[in-house]
Short mmCIF file of C-alpha atoms and ligand atoms in Angstrom, two decimals:
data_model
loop_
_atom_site.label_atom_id
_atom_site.label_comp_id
_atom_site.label_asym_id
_atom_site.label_seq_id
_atom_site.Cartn_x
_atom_site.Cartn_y
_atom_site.Cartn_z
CA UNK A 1 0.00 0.00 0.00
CA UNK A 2 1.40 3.00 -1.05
CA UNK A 3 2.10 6.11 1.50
CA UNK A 4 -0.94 8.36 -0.02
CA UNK A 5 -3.44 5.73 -0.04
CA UNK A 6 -2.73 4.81 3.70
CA UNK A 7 -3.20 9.19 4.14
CA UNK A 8 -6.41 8.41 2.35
CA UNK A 9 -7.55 5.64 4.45
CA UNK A 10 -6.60 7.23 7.80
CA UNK A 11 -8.33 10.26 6.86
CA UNK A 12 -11.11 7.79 6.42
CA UNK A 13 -11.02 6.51 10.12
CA UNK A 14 -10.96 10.27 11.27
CA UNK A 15 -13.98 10.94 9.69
CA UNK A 16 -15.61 7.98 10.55
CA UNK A 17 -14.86 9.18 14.74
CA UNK A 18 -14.14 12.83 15.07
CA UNK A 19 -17.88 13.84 15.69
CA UNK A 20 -18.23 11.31 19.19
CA UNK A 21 -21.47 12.93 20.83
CA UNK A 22 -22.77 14.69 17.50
CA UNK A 23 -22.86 12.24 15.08
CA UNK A 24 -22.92 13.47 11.89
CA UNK A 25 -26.57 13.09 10.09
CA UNK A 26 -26.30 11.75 6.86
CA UNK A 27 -29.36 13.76 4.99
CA UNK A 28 -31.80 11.23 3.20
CA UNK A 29 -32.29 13.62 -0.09
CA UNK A 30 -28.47 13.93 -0.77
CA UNK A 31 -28.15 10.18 0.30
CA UNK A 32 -30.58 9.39 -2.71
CA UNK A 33 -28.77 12.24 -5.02
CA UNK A 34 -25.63 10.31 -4.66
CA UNK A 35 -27.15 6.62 -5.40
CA UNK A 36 -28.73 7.79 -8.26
CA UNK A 37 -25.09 8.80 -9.87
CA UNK A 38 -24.78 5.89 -12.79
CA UNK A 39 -22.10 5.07 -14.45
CA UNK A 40 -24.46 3.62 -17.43
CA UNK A 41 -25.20 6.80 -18.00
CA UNK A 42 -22.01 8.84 -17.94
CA UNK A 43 -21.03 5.81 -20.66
CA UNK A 44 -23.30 6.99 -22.45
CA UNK A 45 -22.96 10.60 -22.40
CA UNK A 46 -19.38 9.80 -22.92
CA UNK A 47 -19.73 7.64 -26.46
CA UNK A 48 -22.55 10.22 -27.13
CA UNK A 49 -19.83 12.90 -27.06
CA UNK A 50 -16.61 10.77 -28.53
CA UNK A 51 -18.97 10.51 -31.24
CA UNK A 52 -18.78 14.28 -32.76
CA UNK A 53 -15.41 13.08 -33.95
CA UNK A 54 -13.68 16.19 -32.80
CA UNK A 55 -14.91 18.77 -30.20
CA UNK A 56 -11.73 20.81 -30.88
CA UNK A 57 -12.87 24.99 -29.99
CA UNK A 58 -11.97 25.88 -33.44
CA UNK A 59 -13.83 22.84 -35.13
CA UNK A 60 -17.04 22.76 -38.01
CA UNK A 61 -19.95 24.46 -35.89
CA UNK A 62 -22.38 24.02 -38.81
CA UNK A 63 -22.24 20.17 -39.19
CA UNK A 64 -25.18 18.39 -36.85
CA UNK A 65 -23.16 15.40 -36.65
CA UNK A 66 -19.26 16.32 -36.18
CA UNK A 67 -17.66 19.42 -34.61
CA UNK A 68 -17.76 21.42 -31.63
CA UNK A 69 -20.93 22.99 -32.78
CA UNK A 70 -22.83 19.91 -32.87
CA UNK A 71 -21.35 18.86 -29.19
CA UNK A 72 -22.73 21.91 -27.70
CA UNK A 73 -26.43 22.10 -29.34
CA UNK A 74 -26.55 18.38 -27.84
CA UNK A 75 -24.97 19.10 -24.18
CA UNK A 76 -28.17 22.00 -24.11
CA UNK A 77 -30.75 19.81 -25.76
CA UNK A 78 -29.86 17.24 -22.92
CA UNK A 79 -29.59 20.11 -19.91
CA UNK A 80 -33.48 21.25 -21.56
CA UNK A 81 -34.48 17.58 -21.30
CA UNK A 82 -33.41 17.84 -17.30
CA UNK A 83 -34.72 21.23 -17.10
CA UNK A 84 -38.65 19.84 -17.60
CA UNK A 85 -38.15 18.03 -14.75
CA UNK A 86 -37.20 21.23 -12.70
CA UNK A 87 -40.40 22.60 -12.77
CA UNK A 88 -39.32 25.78 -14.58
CA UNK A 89 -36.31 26.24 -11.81
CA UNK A 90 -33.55 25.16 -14.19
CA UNK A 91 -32.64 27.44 -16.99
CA UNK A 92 -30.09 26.53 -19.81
CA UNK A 93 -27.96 28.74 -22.08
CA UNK A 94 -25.04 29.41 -24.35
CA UNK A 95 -22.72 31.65 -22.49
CA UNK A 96 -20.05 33.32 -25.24
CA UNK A 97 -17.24 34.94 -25.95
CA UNK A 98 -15.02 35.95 -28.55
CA UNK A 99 -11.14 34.97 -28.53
CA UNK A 100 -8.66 37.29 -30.10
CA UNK A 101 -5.88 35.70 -32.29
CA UNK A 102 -3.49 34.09 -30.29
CA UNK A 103 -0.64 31.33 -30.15
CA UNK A 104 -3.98 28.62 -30.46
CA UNK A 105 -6.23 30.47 -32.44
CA UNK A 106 -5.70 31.39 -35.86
CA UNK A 107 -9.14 33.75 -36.10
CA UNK A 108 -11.26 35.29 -33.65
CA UNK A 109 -13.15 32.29 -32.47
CA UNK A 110 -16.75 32.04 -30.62
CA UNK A 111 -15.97 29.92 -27.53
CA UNK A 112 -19.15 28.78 -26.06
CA UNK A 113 -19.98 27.18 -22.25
CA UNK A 114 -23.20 25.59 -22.14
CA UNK A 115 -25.09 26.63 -18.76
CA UNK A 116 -27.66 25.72 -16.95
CA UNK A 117 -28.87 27.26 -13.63
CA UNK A 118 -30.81 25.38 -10.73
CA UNK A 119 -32.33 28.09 -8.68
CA UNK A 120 -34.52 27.53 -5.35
CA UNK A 121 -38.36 26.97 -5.20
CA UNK A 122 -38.07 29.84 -2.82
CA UNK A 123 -35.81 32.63 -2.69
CA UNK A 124 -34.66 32.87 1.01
CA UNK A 125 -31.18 34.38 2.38
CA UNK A 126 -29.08 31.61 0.48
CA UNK A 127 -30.63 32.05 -3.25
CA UNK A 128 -27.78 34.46 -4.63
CA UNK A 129 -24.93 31.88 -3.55
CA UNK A 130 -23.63 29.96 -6.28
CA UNK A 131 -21.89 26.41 -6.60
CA UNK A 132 -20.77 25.94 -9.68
CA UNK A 133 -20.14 22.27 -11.17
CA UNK A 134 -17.51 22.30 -14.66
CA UNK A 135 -15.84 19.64 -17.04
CA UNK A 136 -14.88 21.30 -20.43
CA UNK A 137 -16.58 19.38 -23.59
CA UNK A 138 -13.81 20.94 -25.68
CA UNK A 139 -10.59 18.45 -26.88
CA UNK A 140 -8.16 18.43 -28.76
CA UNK A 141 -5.59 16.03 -30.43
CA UNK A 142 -1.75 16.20 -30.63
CA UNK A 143 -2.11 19.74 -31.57
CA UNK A 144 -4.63 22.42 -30.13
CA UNK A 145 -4.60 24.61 -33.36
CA UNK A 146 -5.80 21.09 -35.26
CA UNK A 147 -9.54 21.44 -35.87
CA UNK A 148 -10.09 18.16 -38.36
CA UNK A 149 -8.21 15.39 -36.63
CA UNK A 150 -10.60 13.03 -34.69
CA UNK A 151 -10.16 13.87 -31.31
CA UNK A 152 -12.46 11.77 -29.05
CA UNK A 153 -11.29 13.41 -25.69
CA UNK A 154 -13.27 10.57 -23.84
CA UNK A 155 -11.22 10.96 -20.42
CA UNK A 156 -10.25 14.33 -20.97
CA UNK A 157 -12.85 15.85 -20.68
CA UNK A 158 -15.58 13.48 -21.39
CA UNK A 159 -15.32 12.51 -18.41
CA UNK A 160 -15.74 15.57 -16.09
CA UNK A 161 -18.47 16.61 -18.67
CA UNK A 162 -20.16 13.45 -18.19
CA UNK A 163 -20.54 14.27 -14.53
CA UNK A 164 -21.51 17.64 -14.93
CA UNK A 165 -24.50 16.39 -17.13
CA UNK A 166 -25.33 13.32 -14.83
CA UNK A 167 -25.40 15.60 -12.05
CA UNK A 168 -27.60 17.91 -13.44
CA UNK A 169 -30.18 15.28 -14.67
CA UNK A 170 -30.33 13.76 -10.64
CA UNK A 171 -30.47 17.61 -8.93
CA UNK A 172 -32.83 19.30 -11.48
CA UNK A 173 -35.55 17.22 -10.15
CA UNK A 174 -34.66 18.70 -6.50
CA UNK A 175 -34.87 22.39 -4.83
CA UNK A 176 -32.02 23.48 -3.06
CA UNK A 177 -31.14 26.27 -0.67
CA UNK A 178 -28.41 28.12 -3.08
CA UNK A 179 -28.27 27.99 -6.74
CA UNK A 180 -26.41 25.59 -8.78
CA UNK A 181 -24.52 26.46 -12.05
CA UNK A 182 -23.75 23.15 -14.35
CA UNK A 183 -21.04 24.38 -16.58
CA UNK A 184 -19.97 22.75 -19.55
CA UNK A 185 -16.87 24.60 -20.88
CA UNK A 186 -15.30 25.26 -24.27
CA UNK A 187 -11.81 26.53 -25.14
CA UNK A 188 -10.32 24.94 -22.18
CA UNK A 189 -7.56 23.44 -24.35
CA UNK A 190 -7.05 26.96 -26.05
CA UNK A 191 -6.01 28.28 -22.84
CA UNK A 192 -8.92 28.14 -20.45
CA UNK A 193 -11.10 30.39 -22.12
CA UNK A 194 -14.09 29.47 -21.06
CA UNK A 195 -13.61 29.27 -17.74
CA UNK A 196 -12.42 33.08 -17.61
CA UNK A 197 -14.53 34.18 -19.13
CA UNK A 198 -17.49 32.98 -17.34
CA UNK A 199 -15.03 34.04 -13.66
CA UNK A 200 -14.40 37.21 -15.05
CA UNK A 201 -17.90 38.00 -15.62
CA UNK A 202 -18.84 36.65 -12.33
CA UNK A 203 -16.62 38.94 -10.60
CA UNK A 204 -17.57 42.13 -12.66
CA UNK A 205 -21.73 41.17 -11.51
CA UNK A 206 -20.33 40.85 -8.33
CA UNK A 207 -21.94 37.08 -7.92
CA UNK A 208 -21.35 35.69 -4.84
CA UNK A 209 -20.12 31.99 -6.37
CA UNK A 210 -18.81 29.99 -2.58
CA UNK A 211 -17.57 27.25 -4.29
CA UNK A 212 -16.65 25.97 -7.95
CA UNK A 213 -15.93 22.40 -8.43
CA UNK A 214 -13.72 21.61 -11.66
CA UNK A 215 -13.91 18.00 -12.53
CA UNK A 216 -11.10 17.13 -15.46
CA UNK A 217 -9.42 14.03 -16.87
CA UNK A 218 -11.71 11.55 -13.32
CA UNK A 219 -12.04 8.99 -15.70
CA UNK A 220 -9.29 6.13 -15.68
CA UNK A 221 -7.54 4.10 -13.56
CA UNK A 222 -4.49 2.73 -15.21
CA UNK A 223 -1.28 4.74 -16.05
CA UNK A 224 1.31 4.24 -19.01
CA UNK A 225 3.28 2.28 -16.71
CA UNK A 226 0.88 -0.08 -16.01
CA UNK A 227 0.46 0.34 -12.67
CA UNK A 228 -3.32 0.88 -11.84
CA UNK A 229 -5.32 2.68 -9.00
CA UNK A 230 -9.22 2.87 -8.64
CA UNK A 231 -9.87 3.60 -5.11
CA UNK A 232 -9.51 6.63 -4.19
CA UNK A 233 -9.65 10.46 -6.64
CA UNK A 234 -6.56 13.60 -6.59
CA UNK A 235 -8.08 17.28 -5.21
CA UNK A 236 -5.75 19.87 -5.98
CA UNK A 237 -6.52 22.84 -3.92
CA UNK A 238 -4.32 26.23 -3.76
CA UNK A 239 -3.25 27.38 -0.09
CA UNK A 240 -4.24 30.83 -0.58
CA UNK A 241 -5.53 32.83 -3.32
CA UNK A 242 -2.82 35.17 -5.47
CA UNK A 243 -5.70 38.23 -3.97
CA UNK A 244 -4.27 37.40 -0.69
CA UNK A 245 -0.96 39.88 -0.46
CA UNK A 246 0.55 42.46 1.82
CA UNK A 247 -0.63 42.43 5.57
CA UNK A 248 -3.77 40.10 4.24
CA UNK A 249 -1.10 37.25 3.68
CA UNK A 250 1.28 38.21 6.52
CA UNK A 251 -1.60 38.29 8.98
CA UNK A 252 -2.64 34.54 7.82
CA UNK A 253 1.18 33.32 7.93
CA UNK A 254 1.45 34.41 10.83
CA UNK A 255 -1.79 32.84 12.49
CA UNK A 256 -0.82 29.46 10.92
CA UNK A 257 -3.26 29.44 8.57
CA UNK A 258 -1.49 27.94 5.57
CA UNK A 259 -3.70 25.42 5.19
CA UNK A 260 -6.78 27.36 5.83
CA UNK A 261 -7.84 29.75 2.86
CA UNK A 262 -10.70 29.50 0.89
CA UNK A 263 -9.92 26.64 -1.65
CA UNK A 264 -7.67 24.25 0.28
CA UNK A 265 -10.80 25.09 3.34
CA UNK A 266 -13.17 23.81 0.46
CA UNK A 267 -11.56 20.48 -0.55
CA UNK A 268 -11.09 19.66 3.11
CA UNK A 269 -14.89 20.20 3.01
CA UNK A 270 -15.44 17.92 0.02
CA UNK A 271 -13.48 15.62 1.28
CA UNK A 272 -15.54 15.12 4.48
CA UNK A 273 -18.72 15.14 3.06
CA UNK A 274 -17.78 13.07 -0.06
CA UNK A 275 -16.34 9.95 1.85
CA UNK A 276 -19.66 9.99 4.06
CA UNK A 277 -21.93 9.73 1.28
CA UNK A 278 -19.47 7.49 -1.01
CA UNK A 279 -17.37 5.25 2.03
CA UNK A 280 -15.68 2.89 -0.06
CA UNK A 281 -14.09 5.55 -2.62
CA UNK A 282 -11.37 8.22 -0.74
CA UNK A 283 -10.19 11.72 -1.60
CA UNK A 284 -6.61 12.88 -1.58
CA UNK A 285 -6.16 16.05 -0.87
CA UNK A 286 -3.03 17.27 -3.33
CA UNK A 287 -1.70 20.65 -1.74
CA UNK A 288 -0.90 22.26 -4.78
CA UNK A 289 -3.28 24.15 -7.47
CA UNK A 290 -2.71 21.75 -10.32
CA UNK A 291 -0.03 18.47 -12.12
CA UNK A 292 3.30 20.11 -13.15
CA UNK A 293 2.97 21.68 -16.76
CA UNK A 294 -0.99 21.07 -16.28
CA UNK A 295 -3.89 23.78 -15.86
CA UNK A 296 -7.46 23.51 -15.49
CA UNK A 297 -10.92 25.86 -15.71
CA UNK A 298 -10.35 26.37 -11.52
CA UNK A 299 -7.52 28.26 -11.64
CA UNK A 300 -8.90 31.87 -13.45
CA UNK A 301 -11.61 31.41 -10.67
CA UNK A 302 -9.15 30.76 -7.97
CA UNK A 303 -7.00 33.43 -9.56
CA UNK A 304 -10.34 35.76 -8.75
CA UNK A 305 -10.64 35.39 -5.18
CA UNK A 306 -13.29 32.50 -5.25
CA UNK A 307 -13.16 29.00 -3.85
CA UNK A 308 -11.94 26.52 -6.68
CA UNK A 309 -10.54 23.18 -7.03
CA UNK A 310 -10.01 20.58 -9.53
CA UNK A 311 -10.60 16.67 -9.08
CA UNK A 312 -8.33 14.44 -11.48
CA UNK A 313 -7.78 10.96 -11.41
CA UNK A 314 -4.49 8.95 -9.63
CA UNK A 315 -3.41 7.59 -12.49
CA UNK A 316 -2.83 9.25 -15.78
CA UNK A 317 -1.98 8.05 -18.91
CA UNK A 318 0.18 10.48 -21.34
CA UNK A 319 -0.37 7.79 -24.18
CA UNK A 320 -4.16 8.96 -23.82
CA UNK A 321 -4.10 12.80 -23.88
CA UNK A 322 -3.59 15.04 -26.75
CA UNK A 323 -2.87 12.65 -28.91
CA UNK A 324 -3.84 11.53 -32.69
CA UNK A 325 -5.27 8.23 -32.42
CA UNK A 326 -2.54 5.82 -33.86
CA UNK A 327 -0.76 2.55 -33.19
CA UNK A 328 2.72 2.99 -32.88
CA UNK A 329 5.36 0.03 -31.98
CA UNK A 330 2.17 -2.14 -31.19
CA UNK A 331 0.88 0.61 -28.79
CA UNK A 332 -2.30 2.18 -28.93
CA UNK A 333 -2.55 5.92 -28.53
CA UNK A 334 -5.54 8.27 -28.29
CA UNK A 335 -8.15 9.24 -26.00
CA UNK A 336 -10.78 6.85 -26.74
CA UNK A 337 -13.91 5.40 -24.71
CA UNK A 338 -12.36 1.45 -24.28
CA UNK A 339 -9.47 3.22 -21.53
CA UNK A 340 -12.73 4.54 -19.32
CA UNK A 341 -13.27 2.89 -16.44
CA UNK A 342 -16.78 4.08 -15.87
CA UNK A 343 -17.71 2.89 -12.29
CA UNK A 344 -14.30 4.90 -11.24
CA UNK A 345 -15.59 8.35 -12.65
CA UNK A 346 -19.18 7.39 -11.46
CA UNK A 347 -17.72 6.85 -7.30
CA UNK A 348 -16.00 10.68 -8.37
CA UNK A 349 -19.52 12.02 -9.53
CA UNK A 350 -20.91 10.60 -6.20
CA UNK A 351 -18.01 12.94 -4.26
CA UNK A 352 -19.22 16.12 -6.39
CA UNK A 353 -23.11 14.91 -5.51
CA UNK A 354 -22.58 14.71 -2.20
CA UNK A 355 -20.36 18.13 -1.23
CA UNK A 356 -22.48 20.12 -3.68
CA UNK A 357 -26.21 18.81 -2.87
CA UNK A 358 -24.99 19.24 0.87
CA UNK A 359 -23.49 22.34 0.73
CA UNK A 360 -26.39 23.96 -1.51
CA UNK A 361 -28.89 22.66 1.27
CA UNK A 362 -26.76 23.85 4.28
CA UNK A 363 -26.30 27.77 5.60
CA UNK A 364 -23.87 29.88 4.15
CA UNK A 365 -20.50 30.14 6.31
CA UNK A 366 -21.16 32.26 9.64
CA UNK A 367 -20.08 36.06 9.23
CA UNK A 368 -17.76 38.13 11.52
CA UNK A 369 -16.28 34.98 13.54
CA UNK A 370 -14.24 35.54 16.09
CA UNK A 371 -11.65 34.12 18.61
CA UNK A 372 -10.78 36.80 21.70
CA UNK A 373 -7.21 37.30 22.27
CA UNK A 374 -7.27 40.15 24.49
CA UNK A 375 -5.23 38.21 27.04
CA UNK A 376 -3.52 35.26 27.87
CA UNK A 377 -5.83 32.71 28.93
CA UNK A 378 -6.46 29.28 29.29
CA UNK A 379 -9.66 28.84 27.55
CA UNK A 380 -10.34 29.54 23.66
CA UNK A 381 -13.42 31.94 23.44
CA UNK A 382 -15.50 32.26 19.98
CA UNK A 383 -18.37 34.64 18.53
CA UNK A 384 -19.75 34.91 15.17
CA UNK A 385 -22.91 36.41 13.85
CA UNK A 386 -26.32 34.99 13.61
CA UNK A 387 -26.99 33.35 10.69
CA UNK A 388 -29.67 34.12 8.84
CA UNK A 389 -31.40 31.16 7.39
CA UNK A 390 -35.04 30.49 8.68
CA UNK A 391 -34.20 26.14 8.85
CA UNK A 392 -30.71 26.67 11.03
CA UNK A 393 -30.52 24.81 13.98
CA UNK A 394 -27.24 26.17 15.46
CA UNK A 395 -23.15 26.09 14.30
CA UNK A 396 -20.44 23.10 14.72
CA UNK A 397 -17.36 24.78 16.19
CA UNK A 398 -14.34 22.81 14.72
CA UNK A 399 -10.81 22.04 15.24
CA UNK A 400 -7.72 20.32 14.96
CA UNK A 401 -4.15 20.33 16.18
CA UNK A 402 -1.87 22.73 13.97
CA UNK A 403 -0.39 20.28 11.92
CA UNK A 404 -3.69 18.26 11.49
CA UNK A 405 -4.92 17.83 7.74
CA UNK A 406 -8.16 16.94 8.86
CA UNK A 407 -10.63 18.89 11.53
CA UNK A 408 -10.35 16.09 14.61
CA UNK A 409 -13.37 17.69 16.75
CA UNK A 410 -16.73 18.62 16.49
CA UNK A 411 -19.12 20.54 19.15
CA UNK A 412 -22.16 21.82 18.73
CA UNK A 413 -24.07 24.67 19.87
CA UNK A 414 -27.18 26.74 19.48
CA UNK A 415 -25.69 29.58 20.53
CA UNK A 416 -23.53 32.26 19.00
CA UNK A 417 -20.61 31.67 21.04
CA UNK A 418 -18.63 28.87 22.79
CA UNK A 419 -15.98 28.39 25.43
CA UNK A 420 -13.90 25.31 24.82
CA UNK A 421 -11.52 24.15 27.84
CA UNK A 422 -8.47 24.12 25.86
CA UNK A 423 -5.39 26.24 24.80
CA UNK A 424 -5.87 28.76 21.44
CA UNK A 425 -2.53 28.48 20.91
CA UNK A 426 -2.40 24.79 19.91
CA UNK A 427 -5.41 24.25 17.65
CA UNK A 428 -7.08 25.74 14.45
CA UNK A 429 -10.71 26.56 14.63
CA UNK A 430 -13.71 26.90 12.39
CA UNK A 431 -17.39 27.16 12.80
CA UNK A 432 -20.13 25.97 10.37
CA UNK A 433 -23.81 26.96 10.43
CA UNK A 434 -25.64 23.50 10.39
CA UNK A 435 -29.83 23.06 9.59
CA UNK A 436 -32.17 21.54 10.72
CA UNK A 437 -31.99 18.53 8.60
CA UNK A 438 -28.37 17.70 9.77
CA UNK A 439 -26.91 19.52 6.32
CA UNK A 440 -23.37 21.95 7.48
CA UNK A 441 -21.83 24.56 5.19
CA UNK A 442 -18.27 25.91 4.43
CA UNK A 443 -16.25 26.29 7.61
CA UNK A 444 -15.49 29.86 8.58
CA UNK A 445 -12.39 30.96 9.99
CA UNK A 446 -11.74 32.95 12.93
CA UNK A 447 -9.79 36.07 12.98
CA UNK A 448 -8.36 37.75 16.23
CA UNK A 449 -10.71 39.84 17.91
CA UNK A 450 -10.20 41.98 20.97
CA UNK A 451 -13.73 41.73 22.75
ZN1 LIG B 501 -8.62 18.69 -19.72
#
């Protein structure tokens, strides 16, 4: 057993004890969310989409049968078939932009996400947060300029698409708290286009997205070397945003909280949530925002501020991305459908399923929390804001030992402040707003407060 996988497993055990008198409530709607994720169907979403030949950005748009043009009028026919079953609360578009000329794009080029929004059956105090779910549909072959070369880009990103669309189909039937954004990218391969695009507009509305989940290249289990691994799914997360500079980053060095800004804070939180709903599959939490000479559609949403991280599988094969499909010395190259192990990016949809459904049901992270450090003491004192969510039913104050991956305790209260019996100086603290149903949200973190 290798050294991360034993990480993995421990983390496992940890989860499976931390809470001792508040066991955590698994809710019964995400339960069902997360059983419903089938790997029958992301098959077939994914020969569905290996189909169009090539979904290169600068490929035939015209062509109902091959091109990037026909990929994306099918991904929104299929989000419109989900959408009747939303009751009119899921609304699908084309979101566009234009690229300029650059290194991978000969002429200005239309680069199109496909989008479709799950709002609430109520607007309440969570209805303007936004989780947003991505996988790019675009692909490319050995070149990214090549528009006419069969490119099948079944892993990458078939894959992540695949769960973007299965997920939509099991939530749209659902009303949730917060909205949820299914996002299925284009011009990923050109340089994440897509993606910041749809960030940077985000940011300019002001939208208040808490958490994006990237899903790219979560479909296979066995490398180039042969050596295999289907247990357990990568999270890259980011330590702090590039936003955080000057006394904002000295402050949060200094406090220890390295490990504690908004995207590594999320994955810790998918992690958690993920290997309750799905116990037998893990989550390794990769410090470190992507693969070495590797990006993703998280990073220009990262890069703004927000929460972002990117799932990939363990085990990569190079033989299988960006590449012409070819034999070569006896060896097969090429992304194609036959190197998918579908029940291995169905357990990874069941991780997204369970954070997202969760964390769109739960309160958004308490506001203005606290820890007093007015004096030496030997008791750690917290205070946050009431929350304002009609279905709370009261905060989890967490924490862990400074050098602890995982949070190790869990207390709850109704109240809007707690006194726990132990020194400040030794653990890490954060408090989530919980409801009624058992669902918590993102973990806030305290900052220093004198009263
Ligand atoms: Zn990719």
């Amino acid at each position: 057993m290798n050294r991360l996988l034993i990480g993995v497993l421990s983390g496992l055990v940890i989860a499976a004890t931390v809470f001792g008198q508040q066991p955590p409530k698994k809710n019964a709607l995400v339960d069902k969310i997360v059983r419903e994720v089938s790997a029958k169907n992301i098959k077939a979403t994914i020969e569905k989409l290996v189909s169009f030949g090539t979904r290169n950005t600068l490929s035939d748009t015209l062509s109902d049968t091959r091109g990037i043009g026909a990929a994306r009028r099918w991904i929104k026919s299929e989000f419109e078939r989900y959408a009747q079953a939303s009751g009119g609360r899921m609304t699908v578009e084309f979101f566009e932009t234009v690229a300029p000329v650059s290194q991978r794009i000969a002429s200005p080029t239309r680069v199109v996400n496909v989008v479709a929004t799950l709002g609430p059956a109520i607007a309440g105090p969570s209805s303007d947060r936004i989780i947003v779910l991505s996988g790019h549909y675009d692909s490319m072959p050995g070149s990214a300029t090549d528009a006419q070369s069969d490119a099948p880009g079944a892993n990458d990103d078939g894959s992540g698409t695949a769960i973007v669309l299965e997920l939509a189909r099991t939530m749209s039937k659902h009303s949730f708290d917060a909205t949820i954004v299914f996002m299925a990218v284009a011009g990923e391969e050109q340089g994440l286009l897509g993606a910041t695009a749809w960030a940077e507009m985000a940011k300019s509305r002001n939208l208040k997205v808490e958490a994006v989940f990237n899903n790219d290249i979560v479909g296979s289990t066995v490398a180039g070397d042969g050596t295999k691994e289907n247990r357990y799914v990568r999270l890259f997360s980011e330590a702090f945003s590039p936003l955080d500079t000057g006394s904002v980053f000295r402050q949060r060095i200094s406090l220890g909280l390295e490990n504690d800004g908004g995207s590594r804070s999320l994955a810790r939180y998918i992690k958690e949530i993920g290997e309750r709903y799905n116990p037998k599959f893990g989550v390794a939490l990769i410090y470190r925002l992507d693969r070495f000479l590797r990006g993703g559609d998280h990073r220009p949403f990262h890069e703004r501020g927000f929460r972002a991280v990117r799932f990939s599988e363990v085990k990569e094969n190079y033989d299988h991305q960006h590449q012409n499909i070819r034999v070569e010395n006896g060896k097969e190259y090429g992304d194609l459908p036959k190197f998918v192990d579908y029940e291995y990016c169905a357990n990874v949809g069941k991780i997204n399923a369970a954070a997202i459904a969760t964390l769109a049901l739960a309160p958004q992270p308490p506001e203005n929390v606290g820890i007093l450090t007015s004096q030496v003491g030997y008791d750690t004192i917290l205070r946050w804001a009431k929350n304002p969510e009609s279905d709370l039913a009261g905060y989890l104050v967490r924490y862990r030992q400074t050098n602890a991956p995982l949070w190790e305790k869990a207390v709850f209260t109704a109240d809007t402040t707690m006194t726990l019996k132990i020194a400040k100086d030794d653990y890490l603290f954060g408090i989530q707003g919980v409801d009624k149903e058992g669902n918590a949200g993102l973990y806030s973190i305290p900052r220093p407060v004198r009263r």
